[in-house]
XYZ file of N, CA and C in Angstrom:
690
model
N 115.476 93.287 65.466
C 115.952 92.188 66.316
C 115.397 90.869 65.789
N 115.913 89.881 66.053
C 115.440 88.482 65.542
C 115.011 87.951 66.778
N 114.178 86.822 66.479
C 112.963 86.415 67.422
C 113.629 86.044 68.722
N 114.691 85.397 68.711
C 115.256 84.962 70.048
C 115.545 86.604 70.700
N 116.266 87.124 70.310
C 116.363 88.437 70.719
C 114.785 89.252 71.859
N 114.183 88.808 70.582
C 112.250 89.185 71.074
C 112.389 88.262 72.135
N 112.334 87.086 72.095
C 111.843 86.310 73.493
C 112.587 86.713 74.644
N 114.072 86.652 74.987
C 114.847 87.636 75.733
C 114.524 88.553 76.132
N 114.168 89.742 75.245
C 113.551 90.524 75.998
C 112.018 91.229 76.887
N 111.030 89.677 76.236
C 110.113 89.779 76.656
C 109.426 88.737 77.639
N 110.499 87.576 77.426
C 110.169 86.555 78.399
C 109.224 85.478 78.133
N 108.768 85.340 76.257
C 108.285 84.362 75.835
C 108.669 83.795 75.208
N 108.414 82.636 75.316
C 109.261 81.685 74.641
C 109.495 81.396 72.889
N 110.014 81.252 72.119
C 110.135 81.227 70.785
C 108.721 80.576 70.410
N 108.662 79.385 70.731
C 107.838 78.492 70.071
C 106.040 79.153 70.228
N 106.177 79.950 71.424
C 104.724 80.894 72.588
C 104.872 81.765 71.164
N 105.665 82.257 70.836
C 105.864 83.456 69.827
C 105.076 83.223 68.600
N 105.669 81.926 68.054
C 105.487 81.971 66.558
C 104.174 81.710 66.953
N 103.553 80.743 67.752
C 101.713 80.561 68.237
C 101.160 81.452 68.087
N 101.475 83.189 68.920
C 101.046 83.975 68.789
C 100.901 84.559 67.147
N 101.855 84.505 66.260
C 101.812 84.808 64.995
C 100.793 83.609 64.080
N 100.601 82.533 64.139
C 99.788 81.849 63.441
C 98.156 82.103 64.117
N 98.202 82.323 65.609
C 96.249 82.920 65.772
C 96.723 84.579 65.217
N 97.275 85.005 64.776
C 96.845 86.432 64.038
C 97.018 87.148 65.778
N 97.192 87.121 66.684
C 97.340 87.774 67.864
C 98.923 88.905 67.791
N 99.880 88.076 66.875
C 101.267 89.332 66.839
C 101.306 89.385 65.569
N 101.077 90.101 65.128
C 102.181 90.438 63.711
C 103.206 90.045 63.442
N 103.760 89.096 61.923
C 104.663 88.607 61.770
C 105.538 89.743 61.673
N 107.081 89.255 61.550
C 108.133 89.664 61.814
C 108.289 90.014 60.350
N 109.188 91.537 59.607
C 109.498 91.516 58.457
C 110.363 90.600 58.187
N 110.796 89.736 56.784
C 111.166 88.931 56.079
C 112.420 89.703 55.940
N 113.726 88.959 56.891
C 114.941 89.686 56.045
C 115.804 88.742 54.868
N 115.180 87.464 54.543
C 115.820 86.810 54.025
C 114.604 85.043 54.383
N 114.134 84.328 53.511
C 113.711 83.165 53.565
C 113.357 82.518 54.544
N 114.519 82.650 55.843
C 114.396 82.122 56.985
C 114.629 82.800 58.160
N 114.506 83.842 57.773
C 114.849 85.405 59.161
C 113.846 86.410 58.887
N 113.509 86.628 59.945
C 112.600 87.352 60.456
C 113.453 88.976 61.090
N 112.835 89.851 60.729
C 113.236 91.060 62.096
C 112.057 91.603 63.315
N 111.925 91.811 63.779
C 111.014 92.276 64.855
C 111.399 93.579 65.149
N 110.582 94.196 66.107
C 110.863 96.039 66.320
C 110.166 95.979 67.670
N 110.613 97.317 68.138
C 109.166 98.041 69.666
C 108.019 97.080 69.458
N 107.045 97.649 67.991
C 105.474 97.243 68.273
C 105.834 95.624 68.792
N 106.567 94.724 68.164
C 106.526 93.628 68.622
C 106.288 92.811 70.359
N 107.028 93.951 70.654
C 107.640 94.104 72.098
C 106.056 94.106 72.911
N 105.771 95.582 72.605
C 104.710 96.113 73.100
C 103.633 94.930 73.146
N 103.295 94.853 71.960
C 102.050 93.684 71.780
C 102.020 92.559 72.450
N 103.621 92.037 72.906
C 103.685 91.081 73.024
C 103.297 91.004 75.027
N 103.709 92.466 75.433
C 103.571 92.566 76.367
C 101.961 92.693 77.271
N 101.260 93.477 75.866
C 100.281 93.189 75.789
C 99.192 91.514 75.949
N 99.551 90.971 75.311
C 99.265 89.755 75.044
C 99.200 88.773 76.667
N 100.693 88.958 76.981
C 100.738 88.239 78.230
C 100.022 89.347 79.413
N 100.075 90.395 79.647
C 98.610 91.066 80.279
C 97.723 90.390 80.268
N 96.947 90.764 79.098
C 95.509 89.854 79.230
C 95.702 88.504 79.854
N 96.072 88.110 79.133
C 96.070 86.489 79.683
C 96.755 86.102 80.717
N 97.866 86.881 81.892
C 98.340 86.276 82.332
C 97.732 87.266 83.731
N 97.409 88.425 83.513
C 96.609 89.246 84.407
C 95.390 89.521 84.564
N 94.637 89.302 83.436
C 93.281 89.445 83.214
C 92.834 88.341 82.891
N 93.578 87.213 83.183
C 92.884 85.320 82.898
C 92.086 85.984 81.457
N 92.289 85.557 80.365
C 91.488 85.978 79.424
C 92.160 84.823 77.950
N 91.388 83.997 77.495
C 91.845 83.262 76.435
C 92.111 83.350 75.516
N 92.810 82.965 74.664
C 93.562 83.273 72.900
C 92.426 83.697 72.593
N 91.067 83.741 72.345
C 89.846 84.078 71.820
C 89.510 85.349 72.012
N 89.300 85.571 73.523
C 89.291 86.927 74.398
C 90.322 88.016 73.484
N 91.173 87.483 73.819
C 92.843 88.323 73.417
C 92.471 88.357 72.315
N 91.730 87.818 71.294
C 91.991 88.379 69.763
C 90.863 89.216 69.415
N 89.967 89.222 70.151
C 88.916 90.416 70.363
C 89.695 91.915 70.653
N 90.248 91.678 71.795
C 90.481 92.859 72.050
C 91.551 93.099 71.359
N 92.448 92.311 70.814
C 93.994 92.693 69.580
C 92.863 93.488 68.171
N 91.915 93.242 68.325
C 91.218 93.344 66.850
C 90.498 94.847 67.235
N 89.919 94.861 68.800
C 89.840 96.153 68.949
C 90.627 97.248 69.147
N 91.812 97.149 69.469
C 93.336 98.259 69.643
C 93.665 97.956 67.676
N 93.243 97.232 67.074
C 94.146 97.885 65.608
C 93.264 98.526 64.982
N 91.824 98.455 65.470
C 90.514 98.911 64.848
C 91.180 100.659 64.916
N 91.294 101.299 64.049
C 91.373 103.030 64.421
C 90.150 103.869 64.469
N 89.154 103.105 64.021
C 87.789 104.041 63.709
C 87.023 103.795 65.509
N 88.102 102.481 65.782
C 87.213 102.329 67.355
C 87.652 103.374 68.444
N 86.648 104.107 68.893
C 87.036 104.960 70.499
C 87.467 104.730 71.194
N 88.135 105.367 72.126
C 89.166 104.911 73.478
C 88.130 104.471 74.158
N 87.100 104.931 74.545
C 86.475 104.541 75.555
C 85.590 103.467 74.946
N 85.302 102.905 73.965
C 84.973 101.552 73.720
C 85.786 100.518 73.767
N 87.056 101.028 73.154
C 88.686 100.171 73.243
C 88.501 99.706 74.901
N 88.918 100.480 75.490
C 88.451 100.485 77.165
C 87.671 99.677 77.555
N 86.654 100.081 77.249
C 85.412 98.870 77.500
C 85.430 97.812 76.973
N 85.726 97.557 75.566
C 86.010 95.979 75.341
C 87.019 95.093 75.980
N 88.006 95.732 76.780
C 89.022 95.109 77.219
C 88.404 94.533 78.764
N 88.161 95.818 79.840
C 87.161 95.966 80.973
C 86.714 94.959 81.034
N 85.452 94.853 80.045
C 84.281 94.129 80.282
C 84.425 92.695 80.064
N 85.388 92.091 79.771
C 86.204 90.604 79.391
C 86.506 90.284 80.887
N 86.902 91.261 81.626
C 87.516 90.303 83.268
C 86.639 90.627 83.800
N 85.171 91.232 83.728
C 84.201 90.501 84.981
C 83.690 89.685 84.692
N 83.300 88.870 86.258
C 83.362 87.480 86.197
C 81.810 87.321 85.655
N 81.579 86.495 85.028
C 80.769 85.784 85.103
C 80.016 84.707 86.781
N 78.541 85.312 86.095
C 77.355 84.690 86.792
C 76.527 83.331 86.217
N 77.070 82.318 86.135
C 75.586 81.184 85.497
C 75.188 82.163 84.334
N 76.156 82.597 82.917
C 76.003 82.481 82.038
C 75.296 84.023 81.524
N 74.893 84.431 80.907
C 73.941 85.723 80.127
C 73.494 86.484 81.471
N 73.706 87.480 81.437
C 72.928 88.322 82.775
C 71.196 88.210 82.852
N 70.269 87.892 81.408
C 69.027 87.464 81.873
C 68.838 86.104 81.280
N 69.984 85.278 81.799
C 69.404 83.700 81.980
C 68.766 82.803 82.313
N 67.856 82.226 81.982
C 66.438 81.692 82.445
C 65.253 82.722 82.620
N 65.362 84.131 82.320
C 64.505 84.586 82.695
C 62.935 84.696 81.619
N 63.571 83.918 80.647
C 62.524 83.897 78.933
C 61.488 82.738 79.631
N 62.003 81.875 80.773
C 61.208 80.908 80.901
C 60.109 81.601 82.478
N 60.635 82.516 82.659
C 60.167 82.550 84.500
C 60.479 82.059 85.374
N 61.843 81.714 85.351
C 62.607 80.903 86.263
C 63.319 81.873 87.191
N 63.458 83.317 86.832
C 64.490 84.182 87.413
C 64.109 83.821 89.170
N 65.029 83.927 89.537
C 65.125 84.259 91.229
C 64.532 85.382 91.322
N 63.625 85.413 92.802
C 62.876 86.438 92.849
C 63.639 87.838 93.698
N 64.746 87.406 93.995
C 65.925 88.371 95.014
C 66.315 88.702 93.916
N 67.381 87.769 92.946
C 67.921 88.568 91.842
C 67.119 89.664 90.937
N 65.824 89.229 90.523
C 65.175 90.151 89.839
C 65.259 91.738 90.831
N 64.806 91.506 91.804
C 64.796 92.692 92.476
C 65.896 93.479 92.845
N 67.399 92.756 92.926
C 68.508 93.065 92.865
C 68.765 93.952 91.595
N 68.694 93.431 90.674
C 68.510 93.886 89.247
C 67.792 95.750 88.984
N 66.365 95.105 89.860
C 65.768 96.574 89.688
C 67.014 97.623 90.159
N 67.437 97.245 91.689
C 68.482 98.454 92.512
C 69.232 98.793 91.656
N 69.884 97.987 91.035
C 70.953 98.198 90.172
C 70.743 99.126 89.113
N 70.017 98.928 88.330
C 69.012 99.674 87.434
C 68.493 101.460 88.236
N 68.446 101.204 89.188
C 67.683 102.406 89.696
C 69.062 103.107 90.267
N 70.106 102.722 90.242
C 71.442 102.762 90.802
C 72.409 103.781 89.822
N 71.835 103.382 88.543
C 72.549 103.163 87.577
C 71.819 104.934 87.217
N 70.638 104.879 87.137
C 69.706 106.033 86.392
C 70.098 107.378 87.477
N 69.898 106.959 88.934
C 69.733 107.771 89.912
C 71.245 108.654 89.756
N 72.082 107.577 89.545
C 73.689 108.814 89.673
C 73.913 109.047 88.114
N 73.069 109.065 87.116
C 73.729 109.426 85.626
C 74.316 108.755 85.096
N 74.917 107.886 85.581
C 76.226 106.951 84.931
C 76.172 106.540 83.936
N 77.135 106.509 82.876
C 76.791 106.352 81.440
C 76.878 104.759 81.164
N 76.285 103.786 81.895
C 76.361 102.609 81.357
C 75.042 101.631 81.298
N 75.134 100.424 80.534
C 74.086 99.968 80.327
C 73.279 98.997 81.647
N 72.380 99.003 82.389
C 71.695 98.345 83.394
C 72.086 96.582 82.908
N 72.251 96.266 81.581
C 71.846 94.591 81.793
C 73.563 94.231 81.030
N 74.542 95.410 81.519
C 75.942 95.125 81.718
C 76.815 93.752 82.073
N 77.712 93.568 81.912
C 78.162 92.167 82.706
C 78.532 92.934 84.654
N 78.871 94.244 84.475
C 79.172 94.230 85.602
C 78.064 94.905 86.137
N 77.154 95.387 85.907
C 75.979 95.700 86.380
C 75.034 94.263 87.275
N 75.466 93.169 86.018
C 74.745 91.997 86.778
C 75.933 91.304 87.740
N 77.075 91.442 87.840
C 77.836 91.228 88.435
C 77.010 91.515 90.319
N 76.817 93.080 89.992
C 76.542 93.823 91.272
C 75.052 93.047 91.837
N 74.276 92.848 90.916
C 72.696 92.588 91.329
C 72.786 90.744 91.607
N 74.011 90.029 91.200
C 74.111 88.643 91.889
C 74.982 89.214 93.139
N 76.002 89.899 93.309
C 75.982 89.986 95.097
C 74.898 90.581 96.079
N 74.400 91.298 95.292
C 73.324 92.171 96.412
C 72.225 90.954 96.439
N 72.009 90.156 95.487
C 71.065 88.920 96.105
C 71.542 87.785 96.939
N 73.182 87.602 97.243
C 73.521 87.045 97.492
C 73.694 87.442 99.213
N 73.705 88.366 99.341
C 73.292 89.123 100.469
C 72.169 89.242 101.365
N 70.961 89.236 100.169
C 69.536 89.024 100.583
C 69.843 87.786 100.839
N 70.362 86.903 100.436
C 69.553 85.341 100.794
C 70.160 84.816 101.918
N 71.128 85.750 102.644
C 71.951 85.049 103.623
C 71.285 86.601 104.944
N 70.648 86.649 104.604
C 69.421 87.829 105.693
C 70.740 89.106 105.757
N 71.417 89.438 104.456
C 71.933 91.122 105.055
C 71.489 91.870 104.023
N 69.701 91.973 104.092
C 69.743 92.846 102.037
C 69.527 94.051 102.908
N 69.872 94.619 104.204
C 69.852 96.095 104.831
C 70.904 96.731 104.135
N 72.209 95.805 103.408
C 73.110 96.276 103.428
C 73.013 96.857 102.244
N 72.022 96.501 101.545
C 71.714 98.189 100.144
C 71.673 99.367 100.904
N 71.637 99.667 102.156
C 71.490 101.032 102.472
C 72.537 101.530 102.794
N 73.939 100.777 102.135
C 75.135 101.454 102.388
C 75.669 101.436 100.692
N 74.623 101.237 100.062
C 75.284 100.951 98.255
C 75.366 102.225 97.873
N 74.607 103.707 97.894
C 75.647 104.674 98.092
C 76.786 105.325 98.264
N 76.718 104.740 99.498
C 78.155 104.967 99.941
C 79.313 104.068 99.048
N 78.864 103.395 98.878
C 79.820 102.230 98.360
C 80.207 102.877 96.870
N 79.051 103.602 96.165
C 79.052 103.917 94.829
C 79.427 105.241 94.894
N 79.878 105.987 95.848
C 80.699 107.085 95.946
C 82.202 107.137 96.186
N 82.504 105.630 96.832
C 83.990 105.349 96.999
C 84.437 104.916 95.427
N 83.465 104.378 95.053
C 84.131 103.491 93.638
C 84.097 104.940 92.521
N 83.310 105.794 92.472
C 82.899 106.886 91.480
C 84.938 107.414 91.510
N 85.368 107.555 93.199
C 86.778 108.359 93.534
C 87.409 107.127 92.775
N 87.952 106.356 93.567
C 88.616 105.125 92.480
C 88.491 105.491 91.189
N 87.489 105.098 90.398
C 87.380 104.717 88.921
C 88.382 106.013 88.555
N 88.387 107.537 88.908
C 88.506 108.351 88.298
C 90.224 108.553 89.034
N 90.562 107.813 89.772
C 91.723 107.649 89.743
C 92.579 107.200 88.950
N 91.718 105.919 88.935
C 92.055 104.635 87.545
C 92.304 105.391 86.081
N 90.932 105.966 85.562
C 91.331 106.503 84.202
C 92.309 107.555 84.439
N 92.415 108.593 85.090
C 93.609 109.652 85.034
C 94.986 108.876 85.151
N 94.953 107.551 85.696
C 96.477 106.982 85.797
C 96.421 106.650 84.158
N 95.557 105.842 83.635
C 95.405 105.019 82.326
C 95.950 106.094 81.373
N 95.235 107.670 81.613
C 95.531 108.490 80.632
C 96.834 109.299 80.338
N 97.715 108.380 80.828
C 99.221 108.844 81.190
C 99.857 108.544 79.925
N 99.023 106.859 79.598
C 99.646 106.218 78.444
C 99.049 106.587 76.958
N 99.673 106.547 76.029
C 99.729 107.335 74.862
C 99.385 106.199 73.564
N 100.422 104.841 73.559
C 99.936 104.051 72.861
C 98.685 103.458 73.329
N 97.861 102.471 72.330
C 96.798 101.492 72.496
C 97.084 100.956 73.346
N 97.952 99.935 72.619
C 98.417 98.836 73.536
C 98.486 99.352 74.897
N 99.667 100.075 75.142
C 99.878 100.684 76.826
C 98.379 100.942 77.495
N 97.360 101.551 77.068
C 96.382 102.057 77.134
C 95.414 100.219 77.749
N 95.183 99.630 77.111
C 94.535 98.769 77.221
C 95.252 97.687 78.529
N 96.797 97.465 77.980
C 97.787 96.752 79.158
C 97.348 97.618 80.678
N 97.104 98.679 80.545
C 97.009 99.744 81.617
C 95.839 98.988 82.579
N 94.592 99.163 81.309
C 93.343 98.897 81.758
C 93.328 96.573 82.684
N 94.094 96.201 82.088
C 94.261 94.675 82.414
C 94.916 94.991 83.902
N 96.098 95.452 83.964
C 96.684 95.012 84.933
C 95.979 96.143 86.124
N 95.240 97.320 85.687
C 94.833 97.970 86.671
C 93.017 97.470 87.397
N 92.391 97.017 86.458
C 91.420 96.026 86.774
C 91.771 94.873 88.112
N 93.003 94.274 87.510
C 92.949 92.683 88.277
C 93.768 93.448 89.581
N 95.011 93.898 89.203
C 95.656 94.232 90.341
C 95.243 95.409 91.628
N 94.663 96.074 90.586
C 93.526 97.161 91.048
C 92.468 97.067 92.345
N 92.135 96.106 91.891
C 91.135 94.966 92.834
C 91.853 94.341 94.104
N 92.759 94.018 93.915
C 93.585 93.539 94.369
C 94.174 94.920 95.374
N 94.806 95.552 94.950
C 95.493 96.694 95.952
C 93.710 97.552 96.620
N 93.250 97.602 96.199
C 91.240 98.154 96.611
C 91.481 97.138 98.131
N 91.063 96.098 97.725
C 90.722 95.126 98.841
C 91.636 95.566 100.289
N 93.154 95.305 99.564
C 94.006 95.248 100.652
C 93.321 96.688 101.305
N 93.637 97.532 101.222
C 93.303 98.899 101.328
C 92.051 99.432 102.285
N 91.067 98.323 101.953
C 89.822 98.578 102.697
C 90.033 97.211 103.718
N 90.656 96.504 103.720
C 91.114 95.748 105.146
C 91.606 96.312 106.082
N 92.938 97.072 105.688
C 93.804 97.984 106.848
C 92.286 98.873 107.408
N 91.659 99.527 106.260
C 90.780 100.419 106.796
C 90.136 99.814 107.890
N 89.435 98.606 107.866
C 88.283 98.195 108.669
C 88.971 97.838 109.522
N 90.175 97.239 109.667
C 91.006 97.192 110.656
C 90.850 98.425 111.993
N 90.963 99.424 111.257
C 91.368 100.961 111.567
C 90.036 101.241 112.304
N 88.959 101.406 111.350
C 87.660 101.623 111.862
C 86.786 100.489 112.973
N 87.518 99.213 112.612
C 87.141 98.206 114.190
C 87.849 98.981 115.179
N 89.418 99.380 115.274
C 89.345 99.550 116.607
C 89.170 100.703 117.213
N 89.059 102.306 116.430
C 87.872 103.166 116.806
C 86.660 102.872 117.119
N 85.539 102.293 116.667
C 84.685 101.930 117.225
C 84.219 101.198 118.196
N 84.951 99.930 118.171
C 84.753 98.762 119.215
C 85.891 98.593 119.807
N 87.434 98.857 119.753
C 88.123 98.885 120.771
C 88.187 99.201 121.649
N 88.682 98.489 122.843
C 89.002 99.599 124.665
C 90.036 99.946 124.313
N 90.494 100.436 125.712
C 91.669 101.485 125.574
C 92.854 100.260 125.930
N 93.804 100.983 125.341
C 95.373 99.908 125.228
C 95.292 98.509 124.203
N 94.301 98.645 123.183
C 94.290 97.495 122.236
C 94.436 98.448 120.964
N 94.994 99.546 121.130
C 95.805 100.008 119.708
C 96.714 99.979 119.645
N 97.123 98.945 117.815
C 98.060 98.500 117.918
C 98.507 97.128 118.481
N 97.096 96.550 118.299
C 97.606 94.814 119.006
C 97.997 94.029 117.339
N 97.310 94.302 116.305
C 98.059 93.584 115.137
C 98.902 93.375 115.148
N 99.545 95.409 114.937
C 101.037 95.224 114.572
C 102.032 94.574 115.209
N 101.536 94.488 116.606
C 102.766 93.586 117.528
C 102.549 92.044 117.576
N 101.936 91.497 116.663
C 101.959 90.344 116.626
C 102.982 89.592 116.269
N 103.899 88.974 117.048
C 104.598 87.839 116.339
C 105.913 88.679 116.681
N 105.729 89.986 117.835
C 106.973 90.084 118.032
C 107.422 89.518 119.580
N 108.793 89.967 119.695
C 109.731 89.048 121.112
C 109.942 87.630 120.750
């Protein structure tokens, strides 16, 4: 197919295209002649790829060519492929997970947040590293918690790390459906952001559910849903 063809069917624009081909992010098009190009599937794919990251996983031409460099890598593992992609959409905290701490500046909640996390991390096996981006992700909310007087609420981080253990292993068995890289990694972007996204909703209805078992009287089930009717 020739490039307009490609943009048509992928929804980027010619000029978005050839950009992508000069940062090394798509592969040029074979040469059918001086001034024509052909394109194929991988084009497609990648390209679909491409706008994932960045348009689902907020992630910059820079980001994106990390992880384009890790899906062509073949000597790289799925589950590092995985992880390099992953570990790009958590958010950032004020920079390096032990920032300021060379000077003795660390917060004295975060440090200790840090330990849980760490002891979090060892206590259930989990194969990942304590000074993680999303490891410190977890130890700036749990201080963020302490400092607003709810750090009781580590005594539900268990629980919390038994709902996410079911999730995650939802997540990869969906991921492992897909066969290419690309699909594989697109999987991991849009199931991260949107992921999060359908999680949340999910545990709203719940607490919804579980407020009015617990603290409802009788005849206030079912006052949501009738909102906004007659």
């Amino acid at each position: 197919m020739r490039i307009g063809e490609l943009s048509r069917r992928t929804g980027v624009s010619v000029p978005t295209i050839k950009f992508y081909v000069r940062e090394g992010l798509l592969p040029a098009g074979r040469l059918t002649s001086p001034n024509q190009a052909a394109y194929d599937e991988t084009h497609v794919r990648r390209l679909r790829l491409i706008r994932a990251l960045m348009d689902v996983g907020g992630l910059s031409v820079a980001a994106v060519g990390e992880v384009i460099a890790a899906v062509d890598d073949p000597e790289r593992p799925v589950h590092a492929l995985l992880g390099e992609a992953a570990e790009r959409m958590v958010p950032r905290y004020g920079g390096e997970p032990a920032a300021g701490e060379e000077d003795g500046e660390a917060d004295g909640g975060l440090v200790e947040a840090r330990e849980q996390v760490g002891a979090l991390i060892r206590e259930r096996e989990w194969h990942c590293f304590p000074g993680s981006l999303a490891a410190e992700a977890l130890a700036v909310a749990l201080a963020a918690l302490g400092s607003v007087g709810h750090e009781r609420f580590a005594e539900v981080l268990d629980e919390y790390a038994d709902a996410a253990e079911r999730v995650a292993r939802a997540d990869l068995e969906y991921v492992a459906r897909h066969v290419a890289r690309e699909e594989l990694v697109e999987s991991v972007a849009v199931g991260t952001v949107l992921g999060d996204a359908l999680f949340s909703a999910l545990r709203r209805l719940a607490q919804i559910d579980a407020s009015a078992r617990l603290f409802g009287g009788k005849g206030e089930e079912g006052v949501e849903g009738s909102e906004g009717e007659g």
